[in-house]
CSV table of C-alpha atoms in Angstrom, one decimal:
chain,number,residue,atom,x,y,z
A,1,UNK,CA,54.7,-45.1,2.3
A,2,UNK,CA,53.6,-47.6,-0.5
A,3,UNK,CA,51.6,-46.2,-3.4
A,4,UNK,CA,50.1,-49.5,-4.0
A,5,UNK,CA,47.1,-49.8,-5.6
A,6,UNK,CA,44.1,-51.7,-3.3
A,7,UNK,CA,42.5,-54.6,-4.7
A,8,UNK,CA,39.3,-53.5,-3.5
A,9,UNK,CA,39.6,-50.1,-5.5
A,10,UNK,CA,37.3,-50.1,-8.1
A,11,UNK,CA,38.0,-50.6,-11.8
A,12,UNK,CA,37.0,-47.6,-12.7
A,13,UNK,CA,39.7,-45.8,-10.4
A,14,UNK,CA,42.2,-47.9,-11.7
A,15,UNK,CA,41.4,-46.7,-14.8
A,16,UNK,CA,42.0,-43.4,-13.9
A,17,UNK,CA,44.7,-44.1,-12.2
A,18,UNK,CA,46.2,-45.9,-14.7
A,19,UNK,CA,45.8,-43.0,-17.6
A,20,UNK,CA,46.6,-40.1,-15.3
A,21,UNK,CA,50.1,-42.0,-14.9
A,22,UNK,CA,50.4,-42.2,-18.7
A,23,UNK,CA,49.7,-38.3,-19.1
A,24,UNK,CA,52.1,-37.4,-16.9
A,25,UNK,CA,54.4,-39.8,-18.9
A,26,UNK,CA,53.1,-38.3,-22.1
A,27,UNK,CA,53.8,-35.3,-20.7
A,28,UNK,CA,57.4,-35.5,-19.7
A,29,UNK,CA,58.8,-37.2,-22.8
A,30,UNK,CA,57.0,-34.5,-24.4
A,31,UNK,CA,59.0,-32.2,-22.6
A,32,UNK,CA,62.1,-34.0,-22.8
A,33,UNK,CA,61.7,-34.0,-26.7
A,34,UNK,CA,61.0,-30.0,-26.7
A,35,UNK,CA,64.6,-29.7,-24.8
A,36,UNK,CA,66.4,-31.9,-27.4
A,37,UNK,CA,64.7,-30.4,-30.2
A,38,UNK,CA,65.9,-26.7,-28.5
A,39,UNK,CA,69.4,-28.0,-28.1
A,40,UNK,CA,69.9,-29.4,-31.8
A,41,UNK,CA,68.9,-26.5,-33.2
A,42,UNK,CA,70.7,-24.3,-30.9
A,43,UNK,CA,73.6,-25.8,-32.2
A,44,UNK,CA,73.0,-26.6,-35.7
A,45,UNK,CA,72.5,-22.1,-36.1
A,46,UNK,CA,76.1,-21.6,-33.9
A,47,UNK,CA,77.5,-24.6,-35.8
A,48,UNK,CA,76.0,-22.7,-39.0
A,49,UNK,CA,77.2,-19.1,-37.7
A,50,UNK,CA,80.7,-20.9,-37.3
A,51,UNK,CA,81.0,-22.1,-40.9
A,52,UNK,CA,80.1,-18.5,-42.2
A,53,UNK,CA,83.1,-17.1,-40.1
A,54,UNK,CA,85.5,-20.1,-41.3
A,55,UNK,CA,84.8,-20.4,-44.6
A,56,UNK,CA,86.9,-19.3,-47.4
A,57,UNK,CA,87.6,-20.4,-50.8
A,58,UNK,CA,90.5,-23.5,-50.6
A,59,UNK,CA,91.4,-22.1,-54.7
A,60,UNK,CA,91.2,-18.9,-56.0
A,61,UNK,CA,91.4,-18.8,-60.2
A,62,UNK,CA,94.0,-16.3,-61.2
A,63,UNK,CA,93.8,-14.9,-65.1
């Protein structure tokens, strides 16, 4: 079934229409940012917690 808007709606429901659509697109590239943001910095700390493990001096000085 078609989700096409009527030509006899009125403007005003377009309207509405029209901006409940963009808050819902708002929304989910809101979301979809959140998840990216959550993902970066889950591995920034483990790549972080891995150069704490793998780091050691490349020269030691000797007197």
């Amino acid at each position: 079934m078609s989700r096409k808007p009527n030509e006899t709606e009125s403007p005003a429901a377009a309207f509405k229409n029209e901006s409940s659509r963009q808050r819902w697109e708002l929304f989910h590239r809101a979301i979809t940012h959140a998840k990216e943001s959550n993902v970066a910095a889950l591995e920034d700390s483990d790549a972080m917690s891995g150069e704490n493990r793998v780091r050691r001096p490349l020269l030691s000085i000797v007197r």
